[in-house]
Coordinates of C-alpha atoms in Angstrom, one line a residue:
Chain A
M10 CA -6.9 -12.2 -38.4
T11 CA -5.0 -9.1 -39.6
K12 CA -3.6 -6.7 -37.1
P13 CA -6.2 -4.4 -35.6
D14 CA -6.3 -0.8 -36.7
L15 CA -5.1 1.2 -33.8
S16 CA -5.2 4.6 -35.4
V17 CA -7.3 7.4 -34.1
N18 CA -7.8 11.1 -34.9
I19 CA -7.9 13.9 -32.3
G20 CA -9.0 16.9 -34.3
K21 CA -6.5 17.2 -37.1
I22 CA -3.9 15.1 -35.2
K23 CA -3.5 11.7 -36.7
M24 CA -2.3 9.2 -34.1
K25 CA -1.0 5.8 -35.2
N26 CA -2.3 4.4 -31.9
P27 CA -4.5 5.8 -29.1
V28 CA -1.7 6.3 -26.6
T29 CA 0.0 9.5 -25.6
V30 CA 1.6 10.7 -22.4
A31 CA 0.3 13.1 -19.7
S32 CA 1.9 16.5 -19.7
G33 CA 4.4 16.9 -16.9
T34 CA 5.2 13.2 -16.7
F35 CA 7.4 12.9 -19.7
G36 CA 9.5 16.1 -19.7
F37 CA 10.2 17.1 -23.3
G38 CA 11.0 13.5 -24.4
Q39 CA 14.8 13.5 -24.1
E40 CA 15.1 11.5 -20.9
M41 CA 12.5 8.9 -22.1
A42 CA 14.2 8.4 -25.5
D43 CA 16.8 6.5 -23.6
F44 CA 14.2 3.7 -23.1
Y45 CA 12.4 3.4 -26.5
D46 CA 11.8 5.0 -29.9
L47 CA 9.5 7.9 -29.2
G48 CA 8.1 7.4 -32.7
R49 CA 6.2 4.4 -31.3
L50 CA 3.8 6.7 -29.4
G51 CA 0.5 7.9 -30.8
A52 CA 1.5 11.4 -29.8
I53 CA 3.9 13.1 -27.3
T54 CA 2.4 15.6 -24.9
V55 CA 5.2 17.8 -23.5
K56 CA 5.5 19.6 -20.2
G57 CA 3.5 22.8 -19.6
T58 CA 5.1 25.7 -21.5
S59 CA 4.7 29.4 -20.5
L60 CA 5.6 32.6 -22.2
E61 CA 8.5 33.3 -19.8
P62 CA 10.5 30.9 -17.7
W63 CA 8.7 29.8 -14.5
S64 CA 10.7 28.7 -11.5
G65 CA 7.9 26.6 -9.9
N66 CA 7.2 25.9 -6.3
D67 CA 9.5 25.4 -3.3
Y68 CA 10.8 21.9 -2.4
P69 CA 9.4 19.4 -1.2
R70 CA 7.3 19.1 -4.3
T71 CA 6.2 15.4 -4.3
V72 CA 5.0 12.9 -1.7
E73 CA 3.8 9.4 -2.1
T74 CA 0.3 8.5 -0.9
P75 CA -1.6 5.2 -0.9
S76 CA -1.6 4.1 -4.6
G77 CA -0.8 7.5 -5.7
M78 CA 1.3 10.6 -5.3
L79 CA 0.8 14.3 -4.7
N80 CA 2.8 16.8 -6.7
A81 CA 3.1 20.6 -6.4
I82 CA 5.7 21.2 -9.0
G83 CA 4.2 24.6 -10.0
L84 CA 4.8 24.2 -13.8
Q85 CA 8.5 24.9 -13.7
N86 CA 9.7 25.4 -17.2
D87 CA 12.2 27.4 -19.2
G88 CA 9.7 29.3 -21.3
L89 CA 8.5 29.4 -24.9
D90 CA 11.8 30.5 -26.5
A91 CA 13.7 27.7 -24.8
F92 CA 11.1 25.1 -25.9
V93 CA 11.1 26.2 -29.5
N94 CA 14.9 26.6 -29.8
E95 CA 16.2 23.8 -27.5
K96 CA 13.5 21.2 -27.0
L97 CA 11.5 21.0 -30.2
P98 CA 14.4 20.3 -32.6
F99 CA 15.0 17.0 -30.7
L100 CA 11.3 16.1 -30.9
R101 CA 11.2 16.8 -34.7
Q102 CA 13.4 13.8 -35.4
F103 CA 10.7 11.4 -34.4
D104 CA 7.7 10.3 -36.5
V105 CA 5.2 11.4 -33.8
P106 CA 2.8 14.3 -33.4
V107 CA 3.8 16.8 -30.7
I108 CA 1.1 18.3 -28.5
V109 CA 2.3 21.2 -26.4
N110 CA 0.7 21.8 -23.0
V111 CA 0.2 25.6 -22.8
V112 CA 0.0 27.5 -19.5
G113 CA -0.4 31.1 -18.6
Q114 CA -1.1 33.6 -15.9
S115 CA -3.4 35.6 -18.2
V116 CA -5.5 35.1 -21.2
Y117 CA -3.0 37.1 -23.2
E118 CA -0.2 34.7 -22.3
Y119 CA -2.2 31.6 -23.4
A120 CA -3.0 33.4 -26.7
R121 CA 0.6 34.6 -27.3
V122 CA 2.2 31.2 -26.6
S123 CA -0.5 29.5 -28.8
E124 CA 0.0 32.0 -31.6
V125 CA 3.7 31.4 -31.7
L126 CA 3.4 27.7 -31.5
G127 CA 0.8 27.7 -34.3
K128 CA 3.4 29.1 -36.6
T129 CA 6.2 26.7 -35.4
E130 CA 7.1 23.7 -37.5
G131 CA 6.7 20.4 -35.6
V132 CA 3.9 21.4 -33.3
H133 CA 0.7 19.5 -34.1
G134 CA -1.7 20.4 -31.3
L135 CA -2.1 22.5 -28.2
E136 CA -3.4 21.3 -24.9
L137 CA -4.7 24.2 -22.9
N138 CA -3.9 23.7 -19.3
V139 CA -6.6 25.5 -17.4
S140 CA -6.6 22.9 -14.6
C141 CA -3.3 22.8 -12.8
P142 CA -4.0 23.1 -9.1
N143 CA -0.5 24.2 -8.2
V144 CA -0.1 27.7 -9.4
K145 CA -1.4 30.8 -7.6
K146 CA -2.3 32.9 -10.7
G147 CA -4.1 31.8 -13.8
C148 CA -4.5 28.2 -14.8
L149 CA -7.2 26.7 -12.6
A150 CA -8.7 30.1 -12.0
F151 CA -9.8 29.9 -15.7
G152 CA -10.7 26.3 -15.6
N153 CA -13.1 26.2 -12.7
S154 CA -15.9 28.0 -14.4
P155 CA -17.6 27.8 -17.8
E156 CA -17.1 31.5 -18.3
G157 CA -13.3 31.4 -17.5
I158 CA -12.7 28.4 -19.7
A159 CA -14.6 29.9 -22.6
E160 CA -12.6 33.1 -22.3
V161 CA -9.3 31.3 -22.7
V162 CA -10.4 29.0 -25.5
K163 CA -11.9 31.8 -27.5
A164 CA -8.8 33.9 -27.3
V165 CA -6.6 31.0 -28.4
R166 CA -9.0 29.9 -31.1
E167 CA -8.8 33.4 -32.7
V168 CA -5.0 33.1 -33.1
T169 CA -4.4 29.6 -34.3
D170 CA -5.8 26.8 -36.4
L171 CA -3.9 24.1 -34.6
T172 CA -6.0 21.4 -32.9
L173 CA -7.0 22.7 -29.5
I174 CA -7.4 20.2 -26.6
T175 CA -8.7 21.7 -23.4
K176 CA -7.5 19.9 -20.3
L177 CA -10.3 19.8 -17.7
S178 CA -10.0 19.8 -13.9
P179 CA -11.7 17.3 -11.7
N180 CA -11.7 19.9 -8.9
V181 CA -15.1 21.3 -9.9
T182 CA -18.7 20.5 -9.0
D183 CA -20.0 20.1 -12.6
V184 CA -17.4 19.0 -15.1
V185 CA -20.0 18.6 -17.8
S186 CA -21.0 22.2 -17.9
I187 CA -17.3 23.2 -18.1
A188 CA -16.7 20.7 -20.9
K189 CA -19.6 22.0 -22.9
A190 CA -18.4 25.6 -22.5
A191 CA -14.9 24.6 -23.8
V192 CA -16.4 22.9 -26.9
E193 CA -18.8 25.8 -27.6
A194 CA -15.9 28.2 -27.4
G195 CA -14.0 26.3 -30.1
S196 CA -12.1 23.5 -28.4
D197 CA -11.6 20.6 -30.9
A198 CA -11.1 18.0 -28.2
L199 CA -10.9 17.6 -24.4
S200 CA -8.5 15.8 -22.1
L201 CA -9.4 14.8 -18.6
I202 CA -8.6 14.6 -15.8
N203 CA -5.9 16.8 -14.4
T204 CA -4.9 16.0 -10.8
L205 CA -7.2 16.1 -7.8
L206 CA -6.4 18.7 -5.1
G207 CA -5.1 17.0 -1.9
V208 CA -2.8 17.4 1.1
A209 CA -0.5 15.0 3.1
I210 CA 0.6 15.5 6.7
D211 CA 3.6 14.2 8.6
P212 CA 2.1 13.1 11.9
W213 CA 5.4 13.1 13.8
R214 CA 6.6 16.6 12.7
K215 CA 2.9 17.8 12.7
K216 CA 3.6 19.6 9.4
F217 CA 2.3 19.5 5.9
R218 CA 4.5 17.3 3.7
L219 CA 4.5 19.7 0.7
A220 CA 6.1 23.1 0.8
N221 CA 3.0 24.3 -1.2
I222 CA 0.7 22.6 1.4
T223 CA -1.7 21.4 -1.3
G224 CA -0.8 19.3 -4.3
G225 CA -2.4 17.3 -7.1
L226 CA -3.2 13.7 -6.6
S227 CA -2.4 11.2 -9.4
G228 CA -1.9 7.5 -9.9
P229 CA -4.1 4.5 -9.6
A230 CA -5.9 6.1 -6.6
V231 CA -7.7 8.5 -8.9
K232 CA -8.7 6.1 -11.7
P233 CA -12.4 5.6 -10.7
I234 CA -13.0 9.3 -10.5
A235 CA -11.3 9.9 -13.9
L236 CA -13.3 7.1 -15.5
R237 CA -16.5 8.6 -14.1
M238 CA -15.7 12.0 -15.5
V239 CA -14.7 10.7 -18.9
W240 CA -17.9 8.8 -19.1
Q241 CA -20.0 11.8 -18.0
V242 CA -18.4 14.2 -20.5
A243 CA -18.5 11.7 -23.3
Q244 CA -22.3 11.6 -23.0
A245 CA -22.5 15.3 -23.2
V246 CA -20.1 16.5 -26.0
D247 CA -19.4 15.4 -29.5
V248 CA -15.6 16.0 -29.7
P249 CA -12.8 13.5 -29.1
I250 CA -11.7 12.9 -25.6
I251 CA -8.2 11.9 -24.3
G252 CA -8.7 10.1 -21.0
M253 CA -6.2 9.9 -18.2
G254 CA -5.9 9.3 -14.5
G255 CA -4.1 6.3 -13.0
I256 CA -3.5 4.4 -16.3
M257 CA -0.9 1.8 -15.4
N258 CA -1.5 -1.0 -17.9
E259 CA -3.5 -1.8 -21.1
M260 CA -6.6 -2.9 -19.2
D261 CA -6.8 0.5 -17.5
A262 CA -6.5 2.1 -21.0
V263 CA -9.2 -0.1 -22.4
E264 CA -11.5 0.9 -19.5
F265 CA -11.1 4.5 -20.4
M266 CA -11.8 3.9 -24.0
L267 CA -14.9 1.9 -23.2
A268 CA -16.0 4.8 -21.0
G269 CA -15.8 7.1 -24.0
A270 CA -12.2 8.2 -24.5
D271 CA -10.9 8.2 -28.1
A272 CA -7.3 8.1 -26.8
V273 CA -5.5 7.8 -23.5
A274 CA -2.6 9.3 -21.7
V275 CA -0.1 7.6 -19.4
G276 CA 1.1 9.8 -16.6
T277 CA 2.4 8.7 -13.2
G278 CA 2.7 5.2 -14.8
N279 CA 5.8 6.5 -16.6
F280 CA 7.5 7.0 -13.3
V281 CA 6.9 3.4 -12.1
N282 CA 7.6 1.8 -15.5
P283 CA 9.4 4.0 -18.0
M284 CA 8.2 1.5 -20.7
A285 CA 4.5 1.7 -19.6
A286 CA 3.3 3.7 -22.6
V287 CA 4.7 1.3 -25.3
E288 CA 3.7 -1.8 -23.3
I289 CA 0.1 -0.4 -23.2
I290 CA 0.1 0.1 -27.0
D291 CA 1.1 -3.5 -27.4
G292 CA -1.4 -4.6 -24.8
I293 CA -4.3 -2.8 -26.4
E294 CA -3.4 -4.5 -29.7
E295 CA -3.4 -7.9 -28.1
Y296 CA -6.7 -7.2 -26.3
L297 CA -8.4 -6.2 -29.6
A298 CA -7.0 -9.3 -31.4
S299 CA -8.0 -11.7 -28.7
A300 CA -11.5 -10.1 -28.6
N301 CA -11.7 -10.3 -32.5
I302 CA -12.1 -6.5 -32.8
S303 CA -10.6 -5.1 -36.0
D304 CA -10.6 -1.4 -35.1
V305 CA -9.8 0.3 -31.8
K306 CA -12.5 2.9 -32.5
Q307 CA -15.1 0.2 -32.1
I308 CA -14.5 0.1 -28.3
V309 CA -14.8 3.8 -27.8
G310 CA -17.9 4.4 -25.5
A311 CA -18.9 0.8 -25.8
V312 CA -19.4 0.2 -22.1
G313 CA -22.6 -1.6 -21.3
K314 CA -24.7 -1.3 -18.2
Chain B
M3 CA 22.7 3.8 -21.8
K4 CA 20.4 3.4 -18.9
G5 CA 17.8 0.7 -19.0
I6 CA 15.3 -1.4 -17.0
Y7 CA 16.8 -4.6 -15.8
N8 CA 15.4 -7.7 -14.0
C9 CA 18.2 -8.2 -11.5
E10 CA 18.5 -11.3 -9.3
V11 CA 18.8 -10.6 -5.6
I12 CA 21.8 -12.6 -4.5
A13 CA 21.8 -11.9 -0.7
H14 CA 21.1 -9.4 2.0
S15 CA 23.4 -9.0 5.0
E16 CA 23.0 -6.9 8.1
V17 CA 26.3 -5.0 8.4
S18 CA 25.3 -3.3 11.6
P19 CA 21.9 -3.0 13.5
G20 CA 19.4 -1.7 11.0
V21 CA 21.9 -1.3 8.1
I22 CA 21.6 -3.7 5.2
R23 CA 23.8 -4.5 2.3
S24 CA 22.0 -6.1 -0.7
L25 CA 23.9 -7.8 -3.4
L26 CA 22.3 -7.9 -6.9
H27 CA 23.3 -9.5 -10.2
C28 CA 23.2 -7.2 -13.2
P29 CA 26.3 -7.1 -15.5
E30 CA 24.8 -4.2 -17.6
I31 CA 24.5 -1.9 -14.6
V32 CA 27.9 -3.0 -13.3
R33 CA 29.5 -2.1 -16.6
Q34 CA 27.9 1.3 -16.8
A35 CA 27.7 2.6 -13.2
Q36 CA 29.9 5.5 -12.1
P37 CA 30.6 6.4 -8.5
G38 CA 27.8 8.7 -7.2
Q39 CA 25.1 7.3 -9.6
F40 CA 22.0 5.6 -8.3
V41 CA 19.5 2.9 -9.3
N42 CA 15.7 3.1 -8.9
V43 CA 14.2 -0.1 -7.6
R44 CA 10.6 -1.3 -7.7
V45 CA 10.3 -2.7 -4.3
A46 CA 6.6 -3.7 -4.6
A47 CA 6.2 -5.5 -7.9
T48 CA 2.6 -6.7 -7.3
T49 CA 0.9 -3.9 -5.6
T50 CA 0.5 -0.1 -6.1
D51 CA 1.2 0.7 -2.5
P52 CA 3.9 1.8 -2.3
L53 CA 3.6 3.0 -5.9
L54 CA 6.9 4.6 -6.7
R55 CA 10.4 3.2 -7.1
R56 CA 13.0 3.8 -4.5
P57 CA 16.4 5.3 -5.3
F58 CA 19.5 3.6 -3.8
S59 CA 23.1 4.8 -4.5
V60 CA 25.5 2.2 -5.9
H61 CA 27.7 1.1 -3.0
A62 CA 30.1 -1.2 -4.8
V63 CA 30.6 -3.0 -8.1
Y64 CA 32.2 -6.4 -8.7
P65 CA 32.8 -6.5 -12.4
N66 CA 34.2 -10.1 -12.6
E67 CA 31.0 -11.4 -11.0
G68 CA 28.5 -9.0 -12.6
L69 CA 27.4 -8.0 -9.1
F70 CA 26.7 -4.7 -7.4
S71 CA 25.7 -3.8 -3.9
L72 CA 23.4 -1.3 -2.2
L73 CA 23.9 -0.2 1.4
Y74 CA 21.0 1.4 3.2
V75 CA 19.5 2.1 6.6
L76 CA 16.1 0.6 7.3
V77 CA 14.1 3.8 7.6
G78 CA 10.8 3.3 5.9
R79 CA 8.5 1.0 4.0
G80 CA 10.7 1.1 0.9
T81 CA 13.9 0.0 2.5
A82 CA 12.0 -2.6 4.6
L83 CA 10.4 -4.1 1.4
M84 CA 13.8 -4.1 -0.4
N85 CA 15.2 -6.1 2.5
K86 CA 12.4 -8.6 2.2
I87 CA 12.9 -9.5 -1.5
A88 CA 14.1 -13.0 -1.2
A89 CA 17.4 -14.2 -2.5
G90 CA 16.9 -15.8 -5.9
E91 CA 14.0 -13.5 -6.8
N92 CA 14.2 -10.9 -9.5
V93 CA 13.6 -7.2 -8.9
S94 CA 13.1 -4.5 -11.5
V95 CA 15.9 -1.9 -11.5
V96 CA 16.2 1.2 -13.6
G97 CA 19.7 2.6 -13.9
P98 CA 22.3 3.6 -13.6
L99 CA 20.8 7.1 -13.1
G100 CA 22.0 10.6 -12.5
R101 CA 25.4 12.4 -12.7
G102 CA 28.1 10.9 -10.6
F103 CA 31.3 12.3 -9.3
D104 CA 33.9 14.0 -11.5
L105 CA 37.0 12.0 -10.7
G106 CA 39.5 14.5 -12.1
D107 CA 41.6 14.2 -15.2
S108 CA 45.2 14.3 -14.0
T109 CA 47.4 12.8 -11.5
G110 CA 49.0 14.8 -8.6
A111 CA 45.8 15.8 -6.9
Q112 CA 44.9 14.9 -3.3
H113 CA 41.4 13.5 -3.1
I114 CA 39.7 14.0 0.2
I115 CA 36.4 12.1 0.8
V116 CA 34.2 13.3 3.6
A117 CA 31.4 10.9 4.7
G118 CA 28.6 11.4 7.2
G119 CA 26.6 8.4 8.4
C120 CA 25.0 6.5 5.6
G121 CA 26.5 9.0 3.1
A122 CA 29.4 6.6 3.2
A123 CA 27.4 4.3 0.9
P124 CA 28.2 5.9 -2.5
L125 CA 31.6 7.1 -1.3
H126 CA 32.8 3.5 -0.8
F127 CA 32.4 3.0 -4.6
L128 CA 34.1 6.4 -5.1
S129 CA 37.1 5.5 -2.9
D130 CA 37.6 2.2 -4.8
R131 CA 37.5 4.0 -8.2
L132 CA 39.8 6.9 -7.1
C133 CA 42.3 4.4 -5.8
A134 CA 42.3 2.5 -9.0
L135 CA 42.7 5.7 -11.0
W136 CA 45.1 7.8 -9.0
G137 CA 46.7 5.5 -6.4
C138 CA 45.5 5.0 -2.8
E139 CA 48.3 7.2 -1.4
N140 CA 46.5 10.2 -3.0
V141 CA 43.1 9.4 -1.4
K142 CA 42.1 10.2 2.2
V143 CA 38.8 9.3 3.9
L144 CA 37.3 11.3 6.7
T145 CA 34.2 9.5 8.0
G146 CA 31.9 10.4 10.8
A147 CA 28.8 9.2 12.6
R148 CA 26.7 9.8 15.7
S149 CA 28.4 7.0 17.5
K150 CA 30.7 4.0 16.9
N151 CA 27.7 1.7 16.1
A152 CA 26.4 4.0 13.4
L153 CA 29.8 4.3 11.6
L154 CA 29.7 2.7 8.1
C155 CA 32.3 1.3 5.8
E156 CA 35.4 2.0 7.8
A157 CA 36.8 -1.5 7.3
E158 CA 36.0 -1.4 3.6
F159 CA 37.7 2.0 3.1
I160 CA 40.8 0.6 4.9
S161 CA 40.7 -2.5 2.7
H162 CA 41.1 -0.2 -0.3
G163 CA 44.3 0.9 1.2
V164 CA 43.4 4.5 1.8
E165 CA 44.1 6.5 5.0
V166 CA 41.0 6.7 7.1
V167 CA 40.3 9.1 9.9
V168 CA 37.2 8.6 12.0
S169 CA 35.0 10.9 14.2
T170 CA 32.0 10.3 16.3
D171 CA 29.6 12.9 17.7
D172 CA 29.5 11.2 21.1
G173 CA 33.3 10.4 21.3
S174 CA 32.7 6.6 21.4
Y175 CA 35.3 6.1 18.7
G176 CA 37.9 8.2 17.0
H177 CA 37.9 12.0 17.1
H178 CA 35.2 13.3 19.6
G179 CA 33.3 15.8 17.4
L180 CA 32.2 16.4 13.9
V181 CA 33.7 15.0 10.7
T182 CA 33.8 18.6 9.4
E183 CA 36.3 19.4 12.2
L184 CA 38.6 16.7 10.7
L185 CA 38.3 18.5 7.3
Q186 CA 39.0 21.8 8.9
R187 CA 42.1 20.4 10.5
R188 CA 43.3 18.7 7.3
L189 CA 42.9 21.8 5.1
F190 CA 44.2 24.4 7.5
N191 CA 46.9 22.7 9.5
S192 CA 50.0 23.1 7.4
Q193 CA 51.9 20.5 9.4
L194 CA 49.5 17.9 8.3
E195 CA 49.0 19.0 4.8
T196 CA 51.8 20.1 2.6
H197 CA 49.9 20.2 -0.6
N198 CA 48.8 23.4 -2.3
S199 CA 45.0 23.7 -1.9
Q200 CA 44.7 24.2 -5.6
H201 CA 45.5 20.5 -6.0
I202 CA 43.0 19.3 -3.5
R203 CA 39.7 17.8 -4.5
V204 CA 36.9 17.2 -1.9
Y205 CA 34.0 14.8 -2.3
S206 CA 31.2 14.6 0.2
C207 CA 27.9 12.8 1.0
G208 CA 26.0 13.0 4.2
P209 CA 23.4 15.1 6.0
N210 CA 22.8 18.5 4.3
A211 CA 24.0 20.5 7.3
M212 CA 27.3 18.6 7.2
M213 CA 27.7 19.1 3.4
R214 CA 27.0 22.7 3.8
E215 CA 29.8 23.0 6.3
V216 CA 32.1 20.9 4.1
A217 CA 31.4 23.4 1.3
R218 CA 32.1 26.4 3.5
I219 CA 35.4 24.9 4.7
A220 CA 36.5 23.9 1.3
H221 CA 35.7 27.4 -0.1
E222 CA 37.6 29.1 2.7
A223 CA 40.6 26.9 2.1
G224 CA 40.6 27.8 -1.6
V225 CA 39.9 24.3 -2.7
P226 CA 38.8 24.7 -6.3
N227 CA 36.8 21.4 -6.6
C228 CA 34.4 20.4 -3.9
Q229 CA 31.6 18.0 -4.9
V230 CA 28.6 17.1 -2.9
S231 CA 26.0 14.3 -3.4
L232 CA 22.4 15.4 -2.5
E233 CA 19.5 13.2 -1.6
N234 CA 16.2 15.0 -2.3
N235 CA 12.9 13.3 -2.3
M236 CA 12.3 11.8 -5.8
A237 CA 9.2 10.7 -7.7
C238 CA 10.4 9.7 -11.2
G239 CA 14.2 9.5 -10.8
L240 CA 14.4 10.1 -14.5
G241 CA 14.4 13.9 -14.8
V242 CA 10.9 14.3 -16.1
C243 CA 8.8 15.3 -13.1
M244 CA 10.9 18.1 -11.7
G245 CA 10.1 17.0 -8.2
C246 CA 13.5 16.7 -6.6
V247 CA 14.8 20.1 -7.4
Q248 CA 17.7 22.0 -5.7
K249 CA 18.2 25.8 -5.8
I250 CA 21.3 26.6 -7.9
K251 CA 23.1 29.9 -8.3
G252 CA 22.5 32.0 -11.4
P253 CA 19.4 32.5 -13.6
V254 CA 18.3 30.3 -16.5
P255 CA 18.8 32.0 -19.9
G256 CA 15.8 34.1 -20.8
D257 CA 14.6 34.6 -17.2
T258 CA 13.5 38.2 -16.9
S259 CA 12.0 37.8 -13.4
G260 CA 15.1 39.0 -11.7
N261 CA 15.8 35.7 -10.1
N262 CA 19.5 35.2 -9.5
W263 CA 19.0 31.5 -9.1
H264 CA 17.2 28.6 -10.7
R265 CA 16.3 25.0 -9.8
E266 CA 18.0 21.9 -11.1
R267 CA 16.9 18.3 -10.8
V268 CA 18.8 16.2 -8.3
C269 CA 18.0 13.0 -10.1
K270 CA 19.2 14.1 -13.5
D271 CA 21.4 17.2 -13.2
G272 CA 22.8 15.6 -9.9
P273 CA 22.8 13.9 -7.5
V274 CA 26.4 15.2 -7.5
F275 CA 26.8 19.0 -7.8
N276 CA 29.7 21.4 -7.5
A277 CA 29.3 22.7 -3.9
E278 CA 30.0 26.2 -5.1
D279 CA 26.8 26.2 -7.2
I280 CA 24.4 25.2 -4.5
I281 CA 22.2 27.6 -2.6
W282 CA 21.8 25.9 0.8
D283 CA 18.3 26.4 2.3

C-alpha cells in the first residue's frame, strides 16, 4: 500500500500532516529546533503574542498534579514588535505554516496585533486566544460568552484575511453556543480546549501552591473532557477543528480525530517528551497504514457508538 | 547539542542518610556537560503520575568511562523514584540543559566556591573543572550545612586538591555559624587574603537566602564576578513554558509599562546568573 495521505487544510492553511503544537508549550520554536527539524510539523503554533510586552504572573507559576499540571504563566511575552523582528525570521527558514496565538486586554489590541500580523510575511494563521484563564483583563473575559467572543472575532475579521482560528475555553457551561458564535462572527476554524481552571494546595504550609492561586490544568488528566468538547462542537459547526488536551501519543491523537478534530495539537506532551509531536506524526501514519486507510481525513469524526 | 538519551543506570549509592549518588552511562552528555548545567530525567517511564521530568544538576563527569553522576537529597516522589530505577535499566535523560558557570578566561584569578547543603552537588563538578583549568592553588571551597551529617562533598573537594573550609549551623563540625561568615572573613580580612578583590571570582549554590547574602558580601567587597545557581520549580526544563522565571534587573526592550525589571527563565537563561542581575524576593 502507498503511504497514507496525511495532509489536511485548516482554512487556507495547508498542513502536510495533522499535527501542530499547543501555544505556550513550544515557545517560538528555537528551543525545540535543537531536537528535530521543525519543518516536519504540520504547523507551528507559537506563544501568545500581545501588542506590548507582558511580564506575566508572579512565581511560582507551575505545579504538578496527578497526571497533569497547573500553570499560571500569565502570557509573558516580549510583544508584537519583538515577535516580528526577533522570533519570526527564525521560523521563516522552515517549511512549515506559522500560526500566531494572539492575546489582548481589549478588542482593539486583538485587532491591532492581527492587522499587523496579517501584513507580515511568514504568518499563515491567527489563533485568537480568548480562553486563557490566567490573566485578569481581557482574554477569557471575551471567551466566556457568545457575545464577547463574537465581538473579538468580528473586529479581527474586519482587518485581516488570514485564517482565523478561535481557541475555546472549557471553563464555560455551554461550549457549543460559544463555538457557534465564533463561527457566525467569521472564525474560519476552532481550536479546543484551553486549560481547565484549577487550584492546588500545600497541606503542610496551608497555602496555595501557585502565586496566582488559580491556574490552568493540562495534561492527560484533561483528555476525556477535551474529547467530549471536541465531539460536541464537531456536531454543531461546519468548520475545521484543531483538537488538544492531554495528547501524549498517536493513539490519543487518533481519538481526537475520530471525535471530529481535523488536526491536533500537542501541548504538555512536549515537556515530557520533546520529540512527542514528530513521534505522533509517524504514529498516525503507521496507524492508518495498518488499518488500511489511505487518507487521514477519512477518520475525522468517524467515531461509532 | 542537547538531546534525549537512553542512559543506563550503573549504580546508586547512599553517601549519607537520605543523600543518593546515582551513576549513569551516557558518553554524549559527558562530552557536552559544563559545570552548572542540569539534566531532565523521566523518573516514571510507564505512568503519567508523576508526569513531568525531574531536573538534576550534573555532579561529576568521568570522561574515560562515559559516566556522569547526580547527587540529590531524597525529598519527594521524583527523587524517590529516581533512586528506585534499578541498575542496568535505562532511563530517558534530556540534556545537558541550561547555562552553566562562566569559568573565566585568564589565569591569575582567585576562585572562591561557596556551597550550602545540597548546593554542593553542581559545585563539585565546578571545582574539578576550575582546578583543571586554573590550578587547584587558585580555587578555594567554603562549604556549609546545618550539621556535620548534612555536609556534602567535603572529601571530594579535598580530593581535587583545593583548600576547603567548613561551617555548620550547629557547630558540630568546622566553624560554628553560617558559610557566609566564612566568605565575609575571606573577603574582608586582609591578613587572610592578599589578592585584589578585582581578581576574585565567587561561585555559589545553596538556599536562596544564603546566595542572597553571598551576593551582598561579594558586592560590598567589590568582587566583580559573583555567579549564583538558582533552583526554581520547572515544568519543561527547555525554555518553552516560562514557568521557572526569576526577576532580573532592567526592562526588556520595548517595554513601556515602566517596569525596571523583567523575568528570565531559570532553565534556559540560567540556572547560573550573575548575582548582580538578580532581584531577590
